[in-house]
Amino acid sequence: KKGGGGGARHTIAQDAKGRSYSFGDDRRIQLALGDTRTGGQDERHAYGVLSQDGPKNVKGDIQRAVSYRYYDPHMQTKPVQQVAPLAINRPEYPPASFFSCGEDFTVGIFRDSPDWYAASHTTTVAFACGENGAGQCGRSMHQQQQVWSQVRLPKHSRVDQLRCGQAHCLALLKDGRLFAWGSNPQGQVGNGKRSLVSKPIVITQRPELPSGLAQLADNDMPQTVTPQDLYKRAVYQHAQSRSSNQFSGPDVPESPMAVELPGTIVSIQTGFRNSAVICEVPA
């Protein structure tokens, strides 16, 4: 075994040649064995509306490693080799560099740059498959479950570390930026909110609010009102005045300033519904 990962009910393993195998629960197509939910074919026209080469078979085969019959349980009791991500207008992807698994989804990191690139210039892409009900596959909310699809991380970047929780992910890039996405009811994504994040976002410290917000407070406000509440109130009042064409309303306050994480991020970890970032700060 070279590497791999494990989710709540599925396991990914790599041999010494980089070949990837998976076994366990496949009800959310998290084993990366292709679209195993149907035994049909791709009904989309593979050659366009018109063809100068005469009649052709327009049904394309759906790439899958296994097929389940109607009453078959969607699971694998022994390792099955995975289906590689679909390569479009490029050579086939090399074996995955490493994997990370959530409860019922899988994320793999694949080298994107040519093999003759120097190690310092290597770039990668992330592909995810499985459950996507909370955006944990890092692309969109268009599919409840999905086969290998590319995570929307920045182009020409390199993922050095990747961690997955129950339904959220952290990815540390080589340039030091930290991205997160997925389920967020306990604030585990780290963006200061609790709504799910389907597209990866950069994580920073709590933004610094503009000065002068204390002047916006009213005497009848309770003591529990925070500067964040005052800022939201000022932005809302500005939007209300503009929507009603009352241009004499209050000016919109300055935008909060993002505060980068201190020092250099050396390690990231995720729990079931929590995240941790370890930073090395010079003395």
mmCIF file of C-alpha atoms in Angstrom:
data_model
loop_
_atom_site.group_PDB
_atom_site.id
_atom_site.type_symbol
_atom_site.label_atom_id
_atom_site.label_comp_id
_atom_site.label_asym_id
_atom_site.label_seq_id
_atom_site.Cartn_x
_atom_site.Cartn_y
_atom_site.Cartn_z
ATOM 1 C CA LYS A 1 0.000 0.000 0.000
ATOM 2 C CA LYS A 2 1.327 3.415 -0.992
ATOM 3 C CA GLY A 3 -1.376 5.689 0.389
ATOM 4 C CA GLY A 4 -5.093 6.285 0.516
ATOM 5 C CA GLY A 5 -7.796 7.461 2.858
ATOM 6 C CA GLY A 6 -10.902 6.383 4.683
ATOM 7 C CA GLY A 7 -14.376 7.822 5.120
ATOM 8 C CA ALA A 8 -17.181 6.770 7.423
ATOM 9 C CA ARG A 9 -18.056 3.663 5.391
ATOM 10 C CA HIS A 10 -15.566 3.497 2.515
ATOM 11 C CA THR A 11 -11.815 3.150 2.023
ATOM 12 C CA ILE A 12 -9.358 4.214 -0.688
ATOM 13 C CA ALA A 13 -5.982 2.485 -1.118
ATOM 14 C CA GLN A 14 -3.047 2.903 -3.512
ATOM 15 C CA ASP A 15 -0.474 0.294 -4.419
ATOM 16 C CA ALA A 16 3.220 0.884 -5.125
ATOM 17 C CA LYS A 17 2.477 1.697 -8.785
ATOM 18 C CA GLY A 18 -0.024 4.391 -7.866
ATOM 19 C CA ARG A 19 -3.111 2.421 -8.888
ATOM 20 C CA SER A 20 -6.102 3.345 -6.738
ATOM 21 C CA TYR A 21 -8.612 0.868 -5.331
ATOM 22 C CA SER A 22 -11.720 1.428 -3.251
ATOM 23 C CA PHE A 23 -14.210 -0.668 -1.320
ATOM 24 C CA GLY A 24 -17.098 -0.201 1.068
ATOM 25 C CA ASP A 25 -20.327 1.764 0.757
ATOM 26 C CA ASP A 26 -21.058 3.120 -2.732
ATOM 27 C CA ARG A 27 -24.593 4.459 -2.274
ATOM 28 C CA ARG A 28 -23.360 7.997 -2.919
ATOM 29 C CA ILE A 29 -20.954 6.882 -5.720
ATOM 30 C CA GLN A 30 -18.112 7.864 -3.383
ATOM 31 C CA LEU A 31 -15.913 4.936 -4.461
ATOM 32 C CA ALA A 32 -14.999 6.700 -7.733
ATOM 33 C CA LEU A 33 -16.067 3.701 -9.798
ATOM 34 C CA GLY A 34 -17.996 5.843 -12.279
ATOM 35 C CA ASP A 35 -21.725 6.486 -12.440
ATOM 36 C CA THR A 36 -22.916 3.181 -11.022
ATOM 37 C CA ARG A 37 -26.439 4.407 -10.274
ATOM 38 C CA THR A 38 -27.763 3.361 -13.697
ATOM 39 C CA GLY A 39 -27.103 0.537 -16.124
ATOM 40 C CA GLY A 40 -27.996 2.596 -19.183
ATOM 41 C CA GLN A 41 -25.965 4.511 -21.722
ATOM 42 C CA ASP A 42 -25.164 8.149 -22.345
ATOM 43 C CA GLU A 43 -28.060 9.314 -24.529
ATOM 44 C CA ARG A 44 -26.412 12.551 -25.548
ATOM 45 C CA HIS A 45 -25.457 12.852 -29.222
ATOM 46 C CA ALA A 46 -21.713 12.278 -29.386
ATOM 47 C CA TYR A 47 -21.199 13.787 -32.851
ATOM 48 C CA GLY A 48 -23.458 16.827 -32.916
ATOM 49 C CA VAL A 49 -26.625 17.300 -34.937
ATOM 50 C CA LEU A 50 -25.005 16.875 -38.362
ATOM 51 C CA SER A 51 -22.321 14.424 -39.408
ATOM 52 C CA GLN A 52 -20.540 14.187 -42.768
ATOM 53 C CA ASP A 53 -19.288 10.673 -42.045
ATOM 54 C CA GLY A 54 -22.641 8.964 -42.405
ATOM 55 C CA PRO A 55 -24.725 7.298 -39.690
ATOM 56 C CA LYS A 56 -22.948 6.529 -36.445
ATOM 57 C CA ASN A 57 -23.752 5.055 -33.083
ATOM 58 C CA VAL A 58 -24.507 8.228 -31.153
ATOM 59 C CA LYS A 59 -24.780 6.581 -27.733
ATOM 60 C CA GLY A 60 -21.576 6.763 -25.711
ATOM 61 C CA ASP A 61 -20.672 4.288 -23.005
ATOM 62 C CA ILE A 62 -20.769 5.608 -19.460
ATOM 63 C CA GLN A 63 -17.400 4.903 -17.867
ATOM 64 C CA ARG A 64 -17.887 2.640 -14.854
ATOM 65 C CA ALA A 65 -15.909 -0.096 -13.163
ATOM 66 C CA VAL A 66 -18.955 -2.026 -11.887
ATOM 67 C CA SER A 67 -22.685 -2.216 -12.575
ATOM 68 C CA TYR A 68 -25.333 -2.842 -9.964
ATOM 69 C CA ARG A 69 -28.504 -4.728 -10.780
ATOM 70 C CA TYR A 70 -31.847 -3.544 -9.474
ATOM 71 C CA TYR A 71 -31.716 -5.478 -6.199
ATOM 72 C CA ASP A 72 -27.938 -5.394 -5.715
ATOM 73 C CA PRO A 73 -26.631 -3.493 -2.682
ATOM 74 C CA HIS A 74 -24.525 -0.530 -3.772
ATOM 75 C CA MET A 75 -21.339 -1.598 -2.052
ATOM 76 C CA GLN A 76 -18.077 -3.406 -2.716
ATOM 77 C CA THR A 77 -16.748 -6.043 -0.324
ATOM 78 C CA LYS A 78 -13.349 -6.253 -2.037
ATOM 79 C CA PRO A 79 -11.090 -3.604 -3.588
ATOM 80 C CA VAL A 80 -12.015 -2.491 -7.110
ATOM 81 C CA GLN A 81 -9.765 -0.285 -9.252
ATOM 82 C CA GLN A 82 -11.130 3.225 -9.608
ATOM 83 C CA VAL A 83 -12.130 4.976 -12.824
ATOM 84 C CA ALA A 84 -9.752 7.851 -13.595
ATOM 85 C CA PRO A 85 -11.114 11.408 -13.953
ATOM 86 C CA LEU A 86 -12.211 12.301 -17.469
ATOM 87 C CA ALA A 87 -9.442 14.127 -19.359
ATOM 88 C CA ILE A 88 -10.742 16.703 -21.842
ATOM 89 C CA ASN A 89 -8.353 18.226 -24.401
ATOM 90 C CA ARG A 90 -5.354 16.936 -22.514
ATOM 91 C CA PRO A 91 -3.470 13.658 -21.868
ATOM 92 C CA GLU A 92 -4.779 11.249 -19.254
ATOM 93 C CA TYR A 93 -4.207 12.277 -15.661
ATOM 94 C CA PRO A 94 -1.380 10.471 -13.834
ATOM 95 C CA PRO A 95 -2.177 8.451 -10.679
ATOM 96 C CA ALA A 96 -3.459 10.508 -7.772
ATOM 97 C CA SER A 97 -0.875 12.124 -5.519
ATOM 98 C CA PHE A 98 -3.024 11.566 -2.419
ATOM 99 C CA PHE A 99 -6.626 11.272 -1.234
ATOM 100 C CA SER A 100 -8.765 12.557 1.595
ATOM 101 C CA CYS A 101 -12.215 11.209 2.437
ATOM 102 C CA GLY A 102 -15.223 12.651 4.198
ATOM 103 C CA GLU A 103 -18.204 10.775 5.553
ATOM 104 C CA ASP A 104 -19.548 9.824 2.109
ATOM 105 C CA PHE A 105 -17.393 11.644 -0.433
ATOM 106 C CA THR A 106 -13.830 11.420 -1.736
ATOM 107 C CA VAL A 107 -11.371 14.093 -2.870
ATOM 108 C CA GLY A 108 -8.252 13.230 -4.876
ATOM 109 C CA ILE A 109 -5.309 15.425 -5.840
ATOM 110 C CA PHE A 110 -3.878 14.851 -9.323
ATOM 111 C CA ARG A 111 -0.831 16.404 -10.981
ATOM 112 C CA ASP A 112 -1.938 18.850 -13.666
ATOM 113 C CA SER A 113 1.429 20.056 -15.015
ATOM 114 C CA PRO A 114 3.560 18.046 -17.490
ATOM 115 C CA ASP A 115 5.888 15.478 -15.959
ATOM 116 C CA TRP A 116 8.944 17.359 -17.214
ATOM 117 C CA TYR A 117 8.125 20.391 -15.028
ATOM 118 C CA ALA A 118 10.504 21.000 -12.146
ATOM 119 C CA ALA A 119 9.153 19.985 -8.766
ATOM 120 C CA SER A 120 9.018 23.635 -7.694
ATOM 121 C CA HIS A 121 6.673 24.460 -10.597
ATOM 122 C CA THR A 122 4.356 21.459 -10.315
ATOM 123 C CA THR A 123 0.638 22.258 -10.277
ATOM 124 C CA THR A 124 -2.278 20.078 -9.248
ATOM 125 C CA VAL A 125 -6.034 19.826 -9.601
ATOM 126 C CA ALA A 126 -8.519 18.408 -7.129
ATOM 127 C CA PHE A 127 -11.344 16.085 -8.143
ATOM 128 C CA ALA A 128 -14.218 15.058 -5.888
ATOM 129 C CA CYS A 129 -16.947 12.444 -6.100
ATOM 130 C CA GLY A 130 -19.786 11.252 -3.890
ATOM 131 C CA GLU A 131 -22.344 13.113 -1.801
ATOM 132 C CA ASN A 132 -22.673 16.811 -2.610
ATOM 133 C CA GLY A 133 -25.814 17.815 -0.743
ATOM 134 C CA ALA A 134 -23.913 20.435 1.285
ATOM 135 C CA GLY A 135 -21.436 21.494 -1.405
ATOM 136 C CA GLN A 136 -18.686 19.281 0.018
ATOM 137 C CA CYS A 137 -17.438 18.401 -3.476
ATOM 138 C CA GLY A 138 -16.372 22.033 -3.934
ATOM 139 C CA ARG A 139 -17.903 22.836 -7.292
ATOM 140 C CA SER A 140 -21.607 23.674 -7.243
ATOM 141 C CA MET A 141 -24.936 22.416 -5.956
ATOM 142 C CA HIS A 142 -26.125 21.147 -9.349
ATOM 143 C CA GLN A 143 -25.871 17.462 -8.418
ATOM 144 C CA GLN A 144 -26.865 15.682 -5.216
ATOM 145 C CA GLN A 145 -24.192 13.063 -5.924
ATOM 146 C CA GLN A 146 -21.506 13.238 -8.575
ATOM 147 C CA VAL A 147 -18.742 11.262 -10.257
ATOM 148 C CA TRP A 148 -15.200 12.692 -10.456
ATOM 149 C CA SER A 149 -15.629 16.444 -11.031
ATOM 150 C CA GLN A 150 -13.027 19.164 -10.621
ATOM 151 C CA VAL A 151 -13.042 21.241 -7.440
ATOM 152 C CA ARG A 152 -13.101 24.978 -8.182
ATOM 153 C CA LEU A 153 -9.716 25.844 -6.722
ATOM 154 C CA PRO A 154 -7.518 28.484 -8.437
ATOM 155 C CA LYS A 155 -5.933 27.430 -11.710
ATOM 156 C CA HIS A 156 -2.206 26.672 -11.845
ATOM 157 C CA SER A 157 -2.079 26.124 -8.095
ATOM 158 C CA ARG A 158 -0.694 23.279 -6.015
ATOM 159 C CA VAL A 159 -2.424 21.640 -3.070
ATOM 160 C CA ASP A 160 0.097 20.628 -0.403
ATOM 161 C CA GLN A 161 -2.344 19.539 2.317
ATOM 162 C CA LEU A 162 -5.970 18.441 2.181
ATOM 163 C CA ARG A 163 -8.257 17.465 5.054
ATOM 164 C CA CYS A 164 -11.916 16.453 4.997
ATOM 165 C CA GLY A 165 -14.408 16.417 7.856
ATOM 166 C CA GLN A 166 -17.904 14.995 7.807
ATOM 167 C CA ALA A 167 -19.010 17.288 4.972
ATOM 168 C CA HIS A 168 -16.401 20.057 4.721
ATOM 169 C CA CYS A 169 -12.826 20.388 3.450
ATOM 170 C CA LEU A 170 -9.678 22.428 4.049
ATOM 171 C CA ALA A 171 -6.984 22.770 1.381
ATOM 172 C CA LEU A 172 -3.610 24.429 1.931
ATOM 173 C CA LEU A 173 -1.927 25.638 -1.248
ATOM 174 C CA LYS A 174 1.792 25.865 -1.833
ATOM 175 C CA ASP A 175 1.637 29.683 -1.838
ATOM 176 C CA GLY A 176 0.277 29.632 1.730
ATOM 177 C CA ARG A 177 -3.377 30.377 1.001
ATOM 178 C CA LEU A 178 -5.979 28.353 2.862
ATOM 179 C CA PHE A 179 -9.243 27.422 1.126
ATOM 180 C CA ALA A 180 -12.320 25.832 2.661
ATOM 181 C CA TRP A 181 -15.741 24.715 1.502
ATOM 182 C CA GLY A 182 -18.696 22.485 2.352
ATOM 183 C CA SER A 183 -21.179 22.178 5.191
ATOM 184 C CA ASN A 184 -20.975 24.956 7.771
ATOM 185 C CA PRO A 185 -23.737 24.786 10.437
ATOM 186 C CA GLN A 186 -21.189 24.955 13.288
ATOM 187 C CA GLY A 187 -18.924 27.458 11.509
ATOM 188 C CA GLN A 188 -16.400 24.738 10.649
ATOM 189 C CA VAL A 189 -15.520 26.338 7.307
ATOM 190 C CA GLY A 190 -14.063 29.288 9.229
ATOM 191 C CA ASN A 191 -15.581 32.212 7.352
ATOM 192 C CA GLY A 192 -17.499 33.555 10.360
ATOM 193 C CA LYS A 193 -20.877 32.423 9.002
ATOM 194 C CA ARG A 194 -23.027 29.320 9.177
ATOM 195 C CA SER A 195 -24.351 28.942 5.636
ATOM 196 C CA LEU A 196 -22.918 26.202 3.447
ATOM 197 C CA VAL A 197 -20.111 27.058 1.016
ATOM 198 C CA SER A 198 -20.183 25.210 -2.300
ATOM 199 C CA LYS A 199 -17.271 27.049 -3.950
ATOM 200 C CA PRO A 200 -13.894 27.129 -2.157
ATOM 201 C CA ILE A 201 -13.154 30.452 -0.444
ATOM 202 C CA VAL A 202 -9.991 31.908 1.084
ATOM 203 C CA ILE A 203 -9.950 31.757 4.884
ATOM 204 C CA THR A 204 -8.606 34.673 6.930
ATOM 205 C CA GLN A 205 -9.024 35.985 10.463
ATOM 206 C CA ARG A 206 -12.084 38.004 11.448
ATOM 207 C CA PRO A 207 -12.051 41.153 9.272
ATOM 208 C CA GLU A 208 -11.344 44.495 10.934
ATOM 209 C CA LEU A 209 -14.393 46.736 10.926
ATOM 210 C CA PRO A 210 -14.074 50.403 9.939
ATOM 211 C CA SER A 211 -13.602 52.970 12.672
ATOM 212 C CA GLY A 212 -16.377 55.280 13.821
ATOM 213 C CA LEU A 213 -19.077 52.617 14.168
ATOM 214 C CA ALA A 214 -19.698 53.633 17.793
ATOM 215 C CA GLN A 215 -21.190 56.896 16.531
ATOM 216 C CA LEU A 216 -23.955 54.894 14.820
ATOM 217 C CA ALA A 217 -25.246 53.483 18.110
ATOM 218 C CA ASP A 218 -28.523 54.748 19.556
ATOM 219 C CA ASN A 219 -29.135 55.358 23.237
ATOM 220 C CA ASP A 220 -32.035 52.905 23.270
ATOM 221 C CA MET A 221 -29.910 50.022 21.972
ATOM 222 C CA PRO A 222 -29.171 47.201 24.439
ATOM 223 C CA GLN A 223 -25.651 46.718 25.749
ATOM 224 C CA THR A 224 -25.338 43.420 23.866
ATOM 225 C CA VAL A 225 -25.164 45.162 20.487
ATOM 226 C CA THR A 226 -21.755 44.501 18.897
ATOM 227 C CA PRO A 227 -19.821 46.536 16.302
ATOM 228 C CA GLN A 228 -20.687 43.809 13.793
ATOM 229 C CA ASP A 229 -24.378 44.467 14.440
ATOM 230 C CA LEU A 230 -23.876 48.209 13.920
ATOM 231 C CA TYR A 231 -22.057 47.601 10.648
ATOM 232 C CA LYS A 232 -24.823 45.328 9.325
ATOM 233 C CA ARG A 233 -27.426 47.904 10.364
ATOM 234 C CA ALA A 234 -25.602 50.715 8.544
ATOM 235 C CA VAL A 235 -25.265 48.660 5.351
ATOM 236 C CA TYR A 236 -28.938 47.693 5.502
ATOM 237 C CA GLN A 237 -30.073 51.299 5.970
ATOM 238 C CA HIS A 238 -27.914 52.387 3.034
ATOM 239 C CA ALA A 239 -29.411 49.664 0.809
ATOM 240 C CA GLN A 240 -32.936 50.595 1.890
ATOM 241 C CA SER A 241 -32.408 54.273 1.066
ATOM 242 C CA ARG A 242 -31.051 53.453 -2.389
ATOM 243 C CA SER A 243 -33.866 51.015 -3.215
ATOM 244 C CA SER A 244 -36.462 53.673 -2.320
ATOM 245 C CA ASN A 245 -34.566 56.408 -4.226
ATOM 246 C CA GLN A 246 -33.916 58.336 -1.017
ATOM 247 C CA PHE A 247 -30.378 59.348 -1.861
ATOM 248 C CA SER A 248 -30.183 61.526 1.238
ATOM 249 C CA GLY A 249 -29.865 58.422 3.422
ATOM 250 C CA PRO A 250 -26.730 57.426 5.313
ATOM 251 C CA ASP A 251 -23.544 56.679 3.410
ATOM 252 C CA VAL A 252 -22.407 53.106 3.236
ATOM 253 C CA PRO A 253 -19.535 52.467 5.670
ATOM 254 C CA GLU A 254 -16.159 51.360 4.427
ATOM 255 C CA SER A 255 -15.727 47.653 3.759
ATOM 256 C CA PRO A 256 -14.086 45.555 6.473
ATOM 257 C CA MET A 257 -10.383 44.860 5.950
ATOM 258 C CA ALA A 258 -9.345 41.224 5.752
ATOM 259 C CA VAL A 259 -6.693 40.146 8.274
ATOM 260 C CA GLU A 260 -4.378 37.368 7.142
ATOM 261 C CA LEU A 261 -3.639 34.440 9.410
ATOM 262 C CA PRO A 262 -0.499 35.063 11.487
ATOM 263 C CA GLY A 263 2.838 33.636 10.424
ATOM 264 C CA THR A 264 3.021 30.584 8.165
ATOM 265 C CA ILE A 265 0.459 27.806 8.121
ATOM 266 C CA VAL A 266 2.284 24.550 8.805
ATOM 267 C CA SER A 267 -0.584 22.147 9.397
ATOM 268 C CA ILE A 268 -4.346 21.844 9.015
ATOM 269 C CA GLN A 269 -6.706 19.352 10.620
ATOM 270 C CA THR A 270 -10.427 18.645 10.526
ATOM 271 C CA GLY A 271 -12.704 16.842 12.912
ATOM 272 C CA PHE A 272 -16.256 15.693 12.384
ATOM 273 C CA ARG A 273 -17.628 19.253 12.352
ATOM 274 C CA ASN A 274 -14.648 21.380 13.361
ATOM 275 C CA SER A 275 -11.355 22.576 11.899
ATOM 276 C CA ALA A 276 -7.946 23.566 13.225
ATOM 277 C CA VAL A 277 -5.122 25.548 11.614
ATOM 278 C CA ILE A 278 -1.612 25.556 13.116
ATOM 279 C CA CYS A 279 0.485 28.629 12.296
ATOM 280 C CA GLU A 280 4.182 29.106 12.950
ATOM 281 C CA VAL A 281 4.764 32.666 14.146
ATOM 282 C CA PRO A 282 8.330 34.050 14.420
ATOM 283 C CA ALA A 283 9.341 34.974 17.962
#
